[in-house]
CSV table of C-alpha atoms and ligand atoms in Angstrom, one decimal:
chain,number,residue,atom,x,y,z
A,1,MET,CA,132.6,97.5,102.0
A,2,THR,CA,132.1,100.1,99.3
A,3,ALA,CA,134.3,103.2,99.4
A,4,TYR,CA,131.9,106.2,99.3
A,5,PRO,CA,134.2,109.2,99.8
A,6,PRO,CA,134.0,111.8,102.4
A,7,ILE,CA,132.4,115.1,101.4
A,8,ARG,CA,135.5,117.2,101.0
A,9,GLU,CA,136.8,114.8,98.3
A,10,GLN,CA,133.4,114.8,96.6
A,11,LEU,CA,133.2,118.7,96.7
A,12,ALA,CA,136.8,119.0,95.3
A,13,GLU,CA,135.8,116.8,92.3
A,14,SER,CA,132.6,118.7,91.5
A,15,ALA,CA,133.8,122.3,92.4
A,16,SER,CA,132.1,124.9,90.2
A,17,ALA,CA,130.6,128.4,90.6
A,18,ASP,CA,127.4,127.0,92.0
A,19,ASP,CA,129.0,124.3,94.0
A,20,PRO,CA,131.6,125.7,96.1
A,21,ALA,CA,135.1,124.4,96.4
A,22,PRO,CA,135.7,122.8,99.8
A,23,THR,CA,137.5,125.9,101.3
A,24,ASP,CA,134.4,128.0,100.7
A,25,ALA,CA,132.1,125.4,102.0
A,26,ILE,CA,134.2,124.9,105.1
A,27,GLU,CA,134.2,128.6,105.8
A,28,SER,CA,130.5,128.7,105.5
A,29,GLY,CA,130.0,125.7,107.5
A,30,ASP,CA,132.3,127.1,110.2
A,31,ARG,CA,130.1,130.2,110.4
A,32,LYS,CA,126.9,128.2,110.9
A,33,LEU,CA,128.6,126.0,113.5
A,34,GLU,CA,129.7,129.1,115.4
A,35,TRP,CA,126.2,130.6,115.4
A,36,ALA,CA,124.7,127.3,116.7
A,37,ARG,CA,127.4,127.0,119.4
A,38,GLN,CA,126.4,130.5,120.7
A,39,HIS,CA,122.8,129.2,121.3
A,40,MET,CA,123.6,125.7,122.8
A,41,PRO,CA,124.4,126.2,126.5
A,42,ILE,CA,123.8,122.6,127.3
A,43,LEU,CA,126.3,121.3,124.8
A,44,ALA,CA,128.7,124.1,125.9
A,45,ALA,CA,128.6,122.8,129.5
A,46,LEU,CA,128.9,119.3,128.5
A,47,ARG,CA,131.8,120.1,126.1
A,48,GLU,CA,133.7,121.6,129.0
A,49,GLU,CA,133.3,118.4,131.0
A,50,VAL,CA,134.2,116.0,128.1
A,51,ARG,CA,137.2,118.1,127.1
A,52,GLU,CA,138.7,117.5,130.6
A,53,ASN,CA,137.6,114.0,131.2
A,54,GLN,CA,137.9,112.5,127.7
A,55,PRO,CA,135.0,110.0,128.3
A,56,PHE,CA,134.7,108.9,124.7
A,57,ALA,CA,138.5,108.2,124.2
A,58,GLY,CA,139.1,104.8,122.5
A,59,HIS,CA,135.5,104.8,121.0
A,60,THR,CA,134.3,105.2,117.4
A,61,ILE,CA,130.9,106.7,117.0
A,62,GLY,CA,129.1,106.0,113.7
A,63,MET,CA,126.2,108.5,113.2
A,64,ALA,CA,123.3,108.8,110.7
A,65,MET,CA,121.7,112.2,111.5
A,66,HIS,CA,120.3,115.3,109.8
A,67,VAL,CA,123.7,116.9,109.2
A,68,GLU,CA,122.9,120.7,109.9
A,69,ALA,CA,124.6,123.1,112.3
A,70,SER,CA,123.2,122.0,115.6
A,71,THR,CA,123.9,118.4,114.9
A,72,GLY,CA,127.4,119.5,113.9
A,73,VAL,CA,127.9,121.0,117.5
A,74,LEU,CA,127.1,117.5,118.9
A,75,VAL,CA,129.5,115.9,116.5
A,76,GLU,CA,132.3,118.3,117.6
A,77,LEU,CA,131.5,117.5,121.2
A,78,LEU,CA,131.9,113.7,120.8
A,79,ALA,CA,135.2,114.3,118.9
A,80,GLU,CA,136.4,116.7,121.6
A,81,GLY,CA,135.6,114.1,124.3
A,82,GLY,CA,138.1,111.8,122.5
A,83,ALA,CA,136.0,109.7,120.1
A,84,GLU,CA,136.5,109.2,116.5
A,85,VAL,CA,133.4,110.1,114.7
A,86,ALA,CA,132.1,109.1,111.3
A,87,VAL,CA,128.8,110.7,110.2
A,88,THR,CA,126.4,110.6,107.5
A,89,GLY,CA,122.8,111.9,106.7
A,90,CYS,CA,119.6,110.3,107.7
A,91,ASN,CA,117.6,111.8,104.8
A,92,PRO,CA,118.7,112.4,101.2
A,93,LEU,CA,117.7,116.1,101.4
A,94,SER,CA,118.5,117.3,104.8
A,95,THR,CA,122.2,117.6,104.8
A,96,HIS,CA,123.8,121.1,104.8
A,97,ASP,CA,126.9,120.4,102.6
A,98,ASP,CA,128.9,123.3,104.1
A,99,VAL,CA,128.4,122.1,107.6
A,100,SER,CA,129.3,118.5,106.5
A,101,ALA,CA,132.6,119.8,104.9
A,102,ALA,CA,133.4,121.8,108.1
A,103,LEU,CA,133.0,118.8,110.2
A,104,ASP,CA,135.0,116.7,107.8
A,105,ALA,CA,137.8,119.2,108.1
A,106,ILE,CA,138.2,118.6,111.9
A,107,ASP,CA,140.6,116.2,113.3
A,108,GLY,CA,138.9,113.0,114.4
A,109,ILE,CA,135.8,113.5,112.2
A,110,THR,CA,134.9,112.0,108.9
A,111,SER,CA,131.7,113.2,107.2
A,112,TYR,CA,130.1,111.4,104.3
A,113,ALA,CA,126.9,113.4,104.4
A,114,ARG,CA,125.8,115.2,101.1
A,115,ARG,CA,122.5,116.7,100.1
A,116,GLY,CA,120.6,115.3,97.2
A,117,VAL,CA,122.1,111.7,97.2
A,118,ASP,CA,120.1,109.1,95.5
A,119,ASP,CA,119.2,105.8,97.3
A,120,GLU,CA,122.4,104.0,96.3
A,121,GLU,CA,124.6,106.8,97.4
A,122,TYR,CA,122.6,107.1,100.7
A,123,TYR,CA,123.2,103.6,101.7
A,124,ALA,CA,126.8,103.6,100.4
A,125,ALA,CA,127.5,106.5,102.8
A,126,ILE,CA,126.1,104.5,105.7
A,127,GLU,CA,128.4,101.6,104.7
A,128,SER,CA,131.4,104.0,104.6
A,129,VAL,CA,130.6,105.0,108.2
A,130,LEU,CA,130.4,101.3,109.2
A,131,ALA,CA,133.8,100.8,107.6
A,132,HIS,CA,135.1,102.9,110.6
A,133,GLU,CA,133.8,99.9,112.8
A,134,PRO,CA,131.8,102.0,115.3
A,135,THR,CA,131.5,100.9,118.9
A,136,ILE,CA,128.5,103.2,119.4
A,137,THR,CA,125.7,104.1,116.8
A,138,VAL,CA,123.8,107.3,116.9
A,139,ASP,CA,120.7,107.2,114.6
A,140,ASP,CA,117.8,109.3,113.6
A,141,GLY,CA,115.3,106.9,112.0
A,142,MET,CA,117.2,103.5,112.7
A,143,ASP,CA,118.9,103.2,109.3
A,144,MET,CA,122.3,102.5,110.7
A,145,VAL,CA,121.1,100.0,113.3
A,146,ALA,CA,119.4,98.2,110.5
A,147,ALA,CA,122.5,98.2,108.3
A,148,VAL,CA,124.6,96.8,111.1
A,149,HIS,CA,122.2,93.9,111.8
A,150,GLU,CA,121.3,93.2,108.2
A,151,ASP,CA,124.6,93.7,106.4
A,152,TYR,CA,127.5,93.9,109.0
A,153,PRO,CA,126.5,91.6,112.0
A,154,GLU,CA,130.2,91.0,112.7
A,155,LEU,CA,130.3,94.6,114.2
A,156,ILE,CA,127.7,93.7,116.9
A,157,GLU,CA,130.3,92.0,119.1
A,158,THR,CA,132.3,95.3,119.7
A,159,ILE,CA,129.4,97.7,119.7
A,160,VAL,CA,128.5,98.7,123.2
A,161,GLY,CA,125.2,100.4,122.4
A,162,GLY,CA,123.3,103.1,120.4
A,163,ALA,CA,121.0,106.0,120.8
A,164,GLU,CA,117.9,106.7,118.6
A,165,GLU,CA,116.6,110.3,118.2
A,166,THR,CA,113.1,110.0,116.7
A,167,THR,CA,109.7,108.4,117.1
A,168,THR,CA,109.8,106.4,113.9
A,169,GLY,CA,113.3,105.1,114.8
A,170,VAL,CA,112.1,104.0,118.3
A,171,HIS,CA,109.1,102.3,116.7
A,172,ARG,CA,111.1,100.4,114.3
A,173,LEU,CA,113.6,99.4,117.2
A,174,ARG,CA,110.7,98.2,119.4
A,175,ALA,CA,109.4,96.1,116.5
A,176,MET,CA,112.9,94.7,116.0
A,177,ALA,CA,113.2,93.9,119.7
A,178,ASP,CA,109.7,92.3,119.7
A,179,ASP,CA,111.1,90.0,116.9
A,180,GLY,CA,114.1,89.1,119.0
A,181,ALA,CA,116.3,90.8,116.3
A,182,LEU,CA,117.9,93.8,118.1
A,183,ASP,CA,121.3,92.4,119.4
A,184,TYR,CA,122.6,95.5,121.4
A,185,PRO,CA,121.2,98.0,123.8
A,186,VAL,CA,119.8,101.3,122.3
A,187,PHE,CA,118.5,104.3,124.2
A,188,ALA,CA,115.1,105.7,123.1
A,189,VAL,CA,116.3,109.3,123.2
A,190,ASN,CA,113.0,110.4,121.6
A,191,ASP,CA,110.9,109.2,124.5
A,192,THR,CA,112.5,111.1,127.2
A,193,PRO,CA,110.7,114.2,128.5
A,194,MET,CA,113.7,116.6,127.7
A,195,LYS,CA,113.5,115.6,124.1
A,196,ARG,CA,109.9,114.7,123.2
A,197,LEU,CA,108.1,117.5,125.1
A,198,PHE,CA,110.2,120.2,123.5
A,199,ASP,CA,111.8,118.9,120.2
A,200,ASN,CA,108.7,117.1,118.9
A,201,VAL,CA,106.1,119.7,120.2
A,202,HIS,CA,107.8,123.0,119.7
A,203,GLY,CA,110.6,122.1,117.4
A,204,THR,CA,108.4,120.4,114.8
A,205,GLY,CA,105.6,122.9,115.3
A,206,GLU,CA,107.6,125.9,114.8
A,207,SER,CA,110.0,124.6,112.0
A,208,SER,CA,107.5,122.9,110.0
A,209,LEU,CA,105.2,126.0,109.8
A,210,ALA,CA,108.2,128.3,109.3
A,211,ASN,CA,109.4,126.3,106.4
A,212,ILE,CA,105.9,125.9,104.8
A,213,ALA,CA,105.6,129.7,105.0
A,214,MET,CA,109.1,130.4,103.6
A,215,THR,CA,108.8,127.8,100.8
A,216,THR,CA,105.3,129.0,99.7
A,217,ASN,CA,105.5,132.7,100.8
A,218,LEU,CA,101.9,132.3,101.9
A,219,SER,CA,100.2,133.1,105.3
A,220,PHE,CA,98.3,130.8,107.6
A,221,ALA,CA,95.9,133.5,108.8
A,222,GLY,CA,92.4,132.8,107.6
A,223,LYS,CA,93.3,129.5,106.3
A,224,THR,CA,92.2,126.0,107.3
A,225,VAL,CA,95.2,123.9,108.3
A,226,VAL,CA,94.7,120.2,108.5
A,227,VAL,CA,96.9,118.4,110.8
A,228,ALA,CA,97.1,114.5,110.4
A,229,GLY,CA,98.1,112.8,113.6
A,230,TYR,CA,97.6,114.5,117.1
A,231,GLY,CA,100.7,113.0,118.7
A,232,TYR,CA,103.6,115.1,120.1
A,233,CYS,CA,104.4,116.7,116.7
A,234,GLY,CA,100.9,117.2,115.6
A,235,LYS,CA,100.0,119.0,118.9
A,236,GLY,CA,102.8,121.5,118.3
A,237,ILE,CA,101.9,122.0,114.7
A,238,ALA,CA,98.1,122.5,115.5
A,239,ALA,CA,98.9,124.9,118.5
A,240,LYS,CA,101.3,127.0,116.5
A,241,ALA,CA,99.0,127.2,113.3
A,242,ALA,CA,96.1,128.2,115.6
A,243,GLY,CA,98.5,130.9,117.0
A,244,GLN,CA,98.9,132.1,113.6
A,245,ASN,CA,95.2,132.6,113.1
A,246,ALA,CA,94.5,129.5,111.2
A,247,ASP,CA,91.4,127.3,111.6
A,248,VAL,CA,92.7,123.9,112.6
A,249,VAL,CA,91.3,120.5,111.7
A,250,VAL,CA,92.8,117.3,113.1
A,251,THR,CA,92.6,113.8,111.8
A,252,GLU,CA,93.4,110.9,114.0
A,253,VAL,CA,93.1,107.1,114.3
A,254,GLU,CA,93.5,106.7,118.0
A,255,PRO,CA,90.4,107.6,120.0
A,256,ARG,CA,92.1,109.3,123.0
A,257,ARG,CA,94.2,111.4,120.9
A,258,ALA,CA,91.1,112.4,118.7
A,259,LEU,CA,89.2,113.3,122.0
A,260,GLU,CA,92.1,115.3,123.3
A,261,ALA,CA,92.1,117.4,120.0
A,262,HIS,CA,88.3,117.7,120.2
A,263,MET,CA,88.5,118.9,123.8
A,264,GLU,CA,91.3,121.4,123.0
A,265,GLY,CA,88.9,123.0,120.5
A,266,TYR,CA,89.8,121.7,117.2
A,267,ASP,CA,87.5,120.1,114.6
A,268,VAL,CA,88.3,116.4,114.3
A,269,MET,CA,87.1,114.5,111.1
A,270,PRO,CA,88.2,111.8,108.7
A,271,MET,CA,90.8,112.8,106.2
A,272,ALA,CA,88.4,112.3,103.3
A,273,GLU,CA,86.2,115.0,104.8
A,274,ALA,CA,89.0,117.3,106.0
A,275,ALA,CA,90.4,117.1,102.5
A,276,ALA,CA,87.4,119.3,101.1
A,277,ALA,CA,87.9,121.8,104.1
A,278,GLY,CA,91.7,122.3,104.1
A,279,ASP,CA,94.0,124.8,102.4
A,280,VAL,CA,97.1,123.5,103.9
A,281,PHE,CA,97.7,119.8,105.0
A,282,VAL,CA,100.6,118.8,107.4
A,283,THR,CA,101.1,115.1,108.1
A,284,ALA,CA,102.9,114.0,111.3
A,285,THR,CA,101.8,110.5,111.9
A,286,GLY,CA,104.9,108.3,111.3
A,287,ASN,CA,102.4,106.1,109.2
A,288,ARG,CA,102.0,105.5,105.6
A,289,ASP,CA,99.3,106.5,103.0
A,290,VAL,CA,97.6,109.1,105.3
A,291,ILE,CA,96.8,111.3,102.5
A,292,THR,CA,95.8,109.3,99.4
A,293,GLU,CA,93.4,109.1,96.4
A,294,GLU,CA,90.1,109.7,98.2
A,295,ALA,CA,91.5,112.8,99.7
A,296,PHE,CA,93.1,114.0,96.6
A,297,ALA,CA,89.7,113.7,94.8
A,298,ASN,CA,88.1,116.1,97.5
A,299,MET,CA,90.6,118.8,97.6
A,300,GLU,CA,90.3,122.3,96.2
A,301,ASP,CA,92.5,123.9,93.6
A,302,GLY,CA,95.7,125.3,95.1
A,303,VAL,CA,96.0,123.2,98.2
A,304,VAL,CA,99.4,122.8,99.8
A,305,LEU,CA,100.5,119.4,101.1
A,306,ALA,CA,103.6,119.1,103.5
A,307,ASN,CA,104.9,116.1,105.6
A,308,ALA,CA,106.5,116.5,109.0
A,309,GLY,CA,106.8,112.8,109.7
A,310,HIS,CA,110.1,110.9,109.4
A,311,PHE,CA,109.6,109.1,106.1
A,312,ASP,CA,108.2,110.2,102.7
A,313,VAL,CA,105.4,107.8,102.8
A,314,GLU,CA,102.6,109.8,104.5
A,315,ILE,CA,101.4,111.4,101.2
A,316,ASN,CA,100.8,108.8,98.5
A,317,LEU,CA,102.8,110.6,95.8
A,318,GLU,CA,103.0,107.6,93.5
A,319,ARG,CA,99.1,107.6,93.3
A,320,LEU,CA,99.1,111.5,93.0
A,321,GLU,CA,101.6,111.3,90.1
A,322,GLU,CA,99.5,108.6,88.4
A,323,LEU,CA,96.4,110.7,88.8
A,324,ALA,CA,97.9,114.0,87.5
A,325,ALA,CA,97.5,115.0,84.0
A,326,GLU,CA,100.6,117.2,84.4
A,327,THR,CA,103.3,117.9,87.0
A,328,TYR,CA,105.6,120.9,87.2
A,329,GLU,CA,107.7,122.8,89.6
A,330,ALA,CA,105.7,125.7,90.7
A,331,ARG,CA,108.3,127.2,93.0
A,332,ASP,CA,111.7,126.0,94.4
A,333,GLY,CA,110.6,123.2,96.6
A,334,VAL,CA,107.0,123.1,95.4
A,335,GLN,CA,105.8,120.4,92.9
A,336,ALA,CA,102.3,121.0,91.4
A,337,TYR,CA,100.2,118.2,90.4
A,338,GLU,CA,97.6,119.3,87.9
A,339,MET,CA,94.5,117.1,87.8
A,340,ASP,CA,92.4,116.5,84.6
A,341,ASP,CA,89.8,119.0,86.0
A,342,GLY,CA,92.4,121.8,86.4
A,343,ARG,CA,92.8,121.6,90.1
A,344,ARG,CA,96.4,121.9,91.3
A,345,ILE,CA,97.7,120.1,94.4
A,346,ASN,CA,101.1,121.4,95.5
A,347,VAL,CA,103.5,119.2,97.4
A,348,LEU,CA,106.4,120.6,99.3
A,349,ALA,CA,109.9,119.1,99.6
A,350,GLU,CA,108.9,115.9,97.6
A,351,GLY,CA,106.8,114.7,100.6
A,352,ARG,CA,109.9,114.5,102.8
A,353,LEU,CA,110.0,116.1,106.2
A,354,VAL,CA,109.3,119.7,105.3
A,355,ASN,CA,111.2,121.4,108.2
A,356,LEU,CA,114.5,119.6,107.0
A,357,ALA,CA,114.1,118.9,103.4
A,358,SER,CA,112.7,122.2,101.9
A,359,PRO,CA,115.2,124.2,99.9
A,360,ASN,CA,116.1,126.6,102.7
A,361,ALA,CA,115.4,124.3,105.7
A,362,GLN,CA,117.3,124.6,108.7
A,363,GLY,CA,115.5,122.1,110.9
A,364,HIS,CA,114.3,122.8,114.4
A,365,PRO,CA,115.3,126.0,116.3
A,366,ILE,CA,118.9,125.6,117.8
A,367,GLU,CA,117.7,125.9,121.5
A,368,VAL,CA,115.5,122.9,121.0
A,369,MET,CA,118.2,120.8,119.5
A,370,ASP,CA,120.5,121.8,122.4
A,371,GLN,CA,118.1,119.8,124.7
A,372,SER,CA,117.9,116.7,122.3
A,373,PHE,CA,121.6,116.6,121.6
A,374,GLY,CA,122.4,117.2,125.4
A,375,ILE,CA,120.4,113.9,126.0
A,376,GLN,CA,122.5,112.3,123.1
A,377,ALA,CA,125.7,113.3,124.7
A,378,VAL,CA,124.8,112.0,128.1
A,379,VAL,CA,123.5,108.7,126.9
A,380,VAL,CA,126.7,108.1,124.9
A,381,ARG,CA,128.6,108.8,128.1
A,382,GLU,CA,126.3,106.4,130.0
A,383,LEU,CA,126.8,103.7,127.4
A,384,ILE,CA,130.6,104.0,127.7
A,385,GLU,CA,130.5,104.2,131.6
A,386,ASN,CA,127.8,101.7,132.3
A,387,GLY,CA,127.0,99.8,129.1
A,388,ASP,CA,127.3,96.5,130.7
A,389,ALA,CA,124.3,97.2,132.7
A,390,TYR,CA,122.0,97.3,129.7
A,391,GLY,CA,121.1,94.2,127.8
A,392,ALA,CA,120.1,94.0,124.1
A,393,GLY,CA,116.9,95.9,123.5
A,394,VAL,CA,115.4,99.3,123.7
A,395,HIS,CA,116.0,101.3,127.0
A,396,ASP,CA,114.5,104.3,128.4
A,397,VAL,CA,116.9,107.2,129.2
A,398,PRO,CA,117.5,107.1,133.0
A,399,ASP,CA,115.6,109.8,134.6
A,400,GLU,CA,118.6,111.2,136.5
A,401,LEU,CA,120.3,111.8,133.0
A,402,ASP,CA,117.2,113.6,131.8
A,403,LYS,CA,117.1,115.8,134.9
A,404,GLU,CA,120.9,116.5,134.6
A,405,VAL,CA,120.2,118.1,131.2
A,406,ALA,CA,117.3,120.0,132.4
A,407,GLU,CA,119.3,121.4,135.3
A,408,ILE,CA,122.1,122.6,133.0
A,409,LYS,CA,119.6,124.4,130.8
A,410,LEU,CA,117.8,126.1,133.8
A,411,ALA,CA,121.1,127.3,135.1
A,412,ALA,CA,121.9,128.7,131.7
A,413,GLU,CA,118.7,130.5,131.5
A,414,GLY,CA,119.1,131.9,135.1
A,415,VAL,CA,115.9,130.1,136.2
A,416,GLU,CA,115.6,128.9,139.8
A,417,LEU,CA,113.4,126.3,141.3
A,418,ASP,CA,112.3,125.2,144.7
A,419,ALA,CA,113.9,122.3,146.4
A,420,ILE,CA,111.8,119.5,147.8
A,421,SER,CA,112.2,119.4,151.7
A,422,ASP,CA,112.9,116.2,153.6
A,423,ALA,CA,109.2,116.3,155.1
A,424,GLN,CA,107.8,116.7,151.6
A,425,ALA,CA,110.0,113.8,150.3
A,426,GLU,CA,108.8,111.7,153.1
A,427,TYR,CA,105.2,112.7,152.6
A,428,MET,CA,105.4,112.0,148.7
A,429,GLY,CA,107.0,108.6,149.4
A,430,SER,CA,104.5,107.3,152.0
A,431,TRP,CA,101.0,105.8,151.9
A,432,ASP,CA,99.8,106.3,155.4
A,433,HIS,CA,98.9,110.0,155.4
A,434,GLY,CA,95.1,109.8,154.8
A,435,THR,CA,92.4,112.4,155.8
B,1,NAI,P1,103.3,110.1,118.0
B,1,NAI,O1,103.2,108.6,118.1
B,1,NAI,O2,103.2,110.9,119.3
B,1,NAI,O3,102.0,110.7,117.2
B,1,NAI,C1,101.7,110.1,115.9
B,1,NAI,C2,100.1,110.2,115.9
B,1,NAI,O4,99.7,109.9,114.6
B,1,NAI,C3,99.4,109.2,116.9
B,1,NAI,O5,98.5,110.0,117.7
B,1,NAI,C4,98.7,108.3,115.9
B,1,NAI,O6,97.5,107.8,116.5
B,1,NAI,C5,98.4,109.1,114.8
B,1,NAI,N1,98.2,108.4,113.5
B,1,NAI,C6,98.8,107.2,113.0
B,1,NAI,N2,98.2,106.9,111.9
B,1,NAI,C7,97.4,107.9,111.5
B,1,NAI,C8,96.6,108.0,110.4
B,1,NAI,N3,96.5,107.2,109.4
B,1,NAI,N4,95.8,109.2,110.3
B,1,NAI,C9,95.8,110.0,111.4
B,1,NAI,N5,96.6,109.9,112.5
B,1,NAI,C10,97.3,108.8,112.6
B,1,NAI,O7,104.5,110.5,117.1
B,1,NAI,P2,105.3,112.0,117.1
B,1,NAI,O8,106.4,112.0,118.1
B,1,NAI,O9,104.3,113.0,117.1
B,1,NAI,O10,106.1,111.7,115.7
B,1,NAI,C11,105.3,111.8,114.5
B,1,NAI,C12,106.3,111.5,113.3
B,1,NAI,O11,107.1,112.7,113.3
B,1,NAI,C13,107.3,110.4,113.4
B,1,NAI,O12,107.6,109.9,112.1
B,1,NAI,C14,108.5,111.0,114.0
B,1,NAI,O13,109.7,110.3,113.7
B,1,NAI,C15,108.5,112.3,113.3
B,1,NAI,N6,109.3,113.5,113.9
B,1,NAI,C16,109.6,114.5,113.0
B,1,NAI,C17,110.3,115.5,113.4
B,1,NAI,C18,110.8,116.6,112.5
B,1,NAI,O14,111.7,117.1,112.6
B,1,NAI,N7,110.0,116.8,111.4
B,1,NAI,C19,110.9,115.7,114.8
B,1,NAI,C20,110.3,114.6,115.7
B,1,NAI,C21,109.5,113.6,115.1
């Protein structure tokens, strides 16, 4: 395997005024981690538990995640529970180098994540993680599971299972399982209520719009925002854009989702038509070529294009580049493509997920990630405790684990709920109570 070095070695080599030496980076990363810890009550409760019980002892956890502060708190928790952890990024632009360095400085953790890596470095870092011979994989987008199966199948024998964070990763895993090519159990963390109903809807909605606003310094009020894909993420983006006084247009390919958007009061139309109406475009489909030549031709001067889906394939940038007479950096994180007729089409964060890859992006709000990573922590525990019960393939997160995380959060928020009575439980479970 190649020897792509951990971040602290890389920072030490390239230290300069703009690129802080490891000590500065570690201090800055520690501050970010401390801030995140203060707002992650679920991980705080689980951390107490794993510190005491050491459920992860003897395991090596290989992770490919967006390495920012809230992910860092999960990484710390896994190490405090006894695991050796090796971590890298799951996107070339989403790593916070200071957080990565602070993690790398903790006993039991090696971090290879670095912002701005090229394709070769990105995959070399995944190989370096795999050189630790993980017994558990934690992915956001499935790149690590793919690398294990394609390049290091000898690791599969000792891997007890994996966990997948996002919709696109779960889609890829299900396709792999359908082909009979997935050789160990993986939990679809994305699909469980405590993740998808909060992270995808509220997290992506808030952080995508916040990052578009920060990167452009433009308002949504009075603008037409076109949301491509009315899934969990799209719903959040649409609702929060409407909440900021934008007119929202939705594009869809799935009839029930299109109808849902229509009934919720949004204009629904094909992208080619929406292209002429929109000021800001946000893709959240998990699909490719959602905004392409036909749409570019219909857009007004000055439009802003951003992607919130996992991979950078939703906006066809290759075609846009070919069509453009000139391209230039309009602002930090904004690339302008000037057409022959003078119209400028502005693309944010190189078409990568805007809430994580923009210059000042911090990802989802911390509270939301507390829930998603609470699920990650309990499914890792489940794999270690009961891994034998799960065969190769994609598995739903057991409902009791999802509820466990919800209960921790409610307790932390001081929210009480009713308990179902025996009579109610009996009634709900019976079929013989008619009129
Ligand atoms: P979802 O499956 O609930 O929704 C996707 C929607 O896009 C579906 O309704 C589908 O019919 C629609 N769609 C597919 N192709 C389309 C096309 N050509 N035009 C218009 N609509 C189309 O998925 P979810 O959970 O909303 O995730 C969407 C993407 O966002 C995935 O890539 C996921 O991995 C990513 N994601 C990103 C996050 C972030 O932090 N930016 C967080 C969570 C998910």
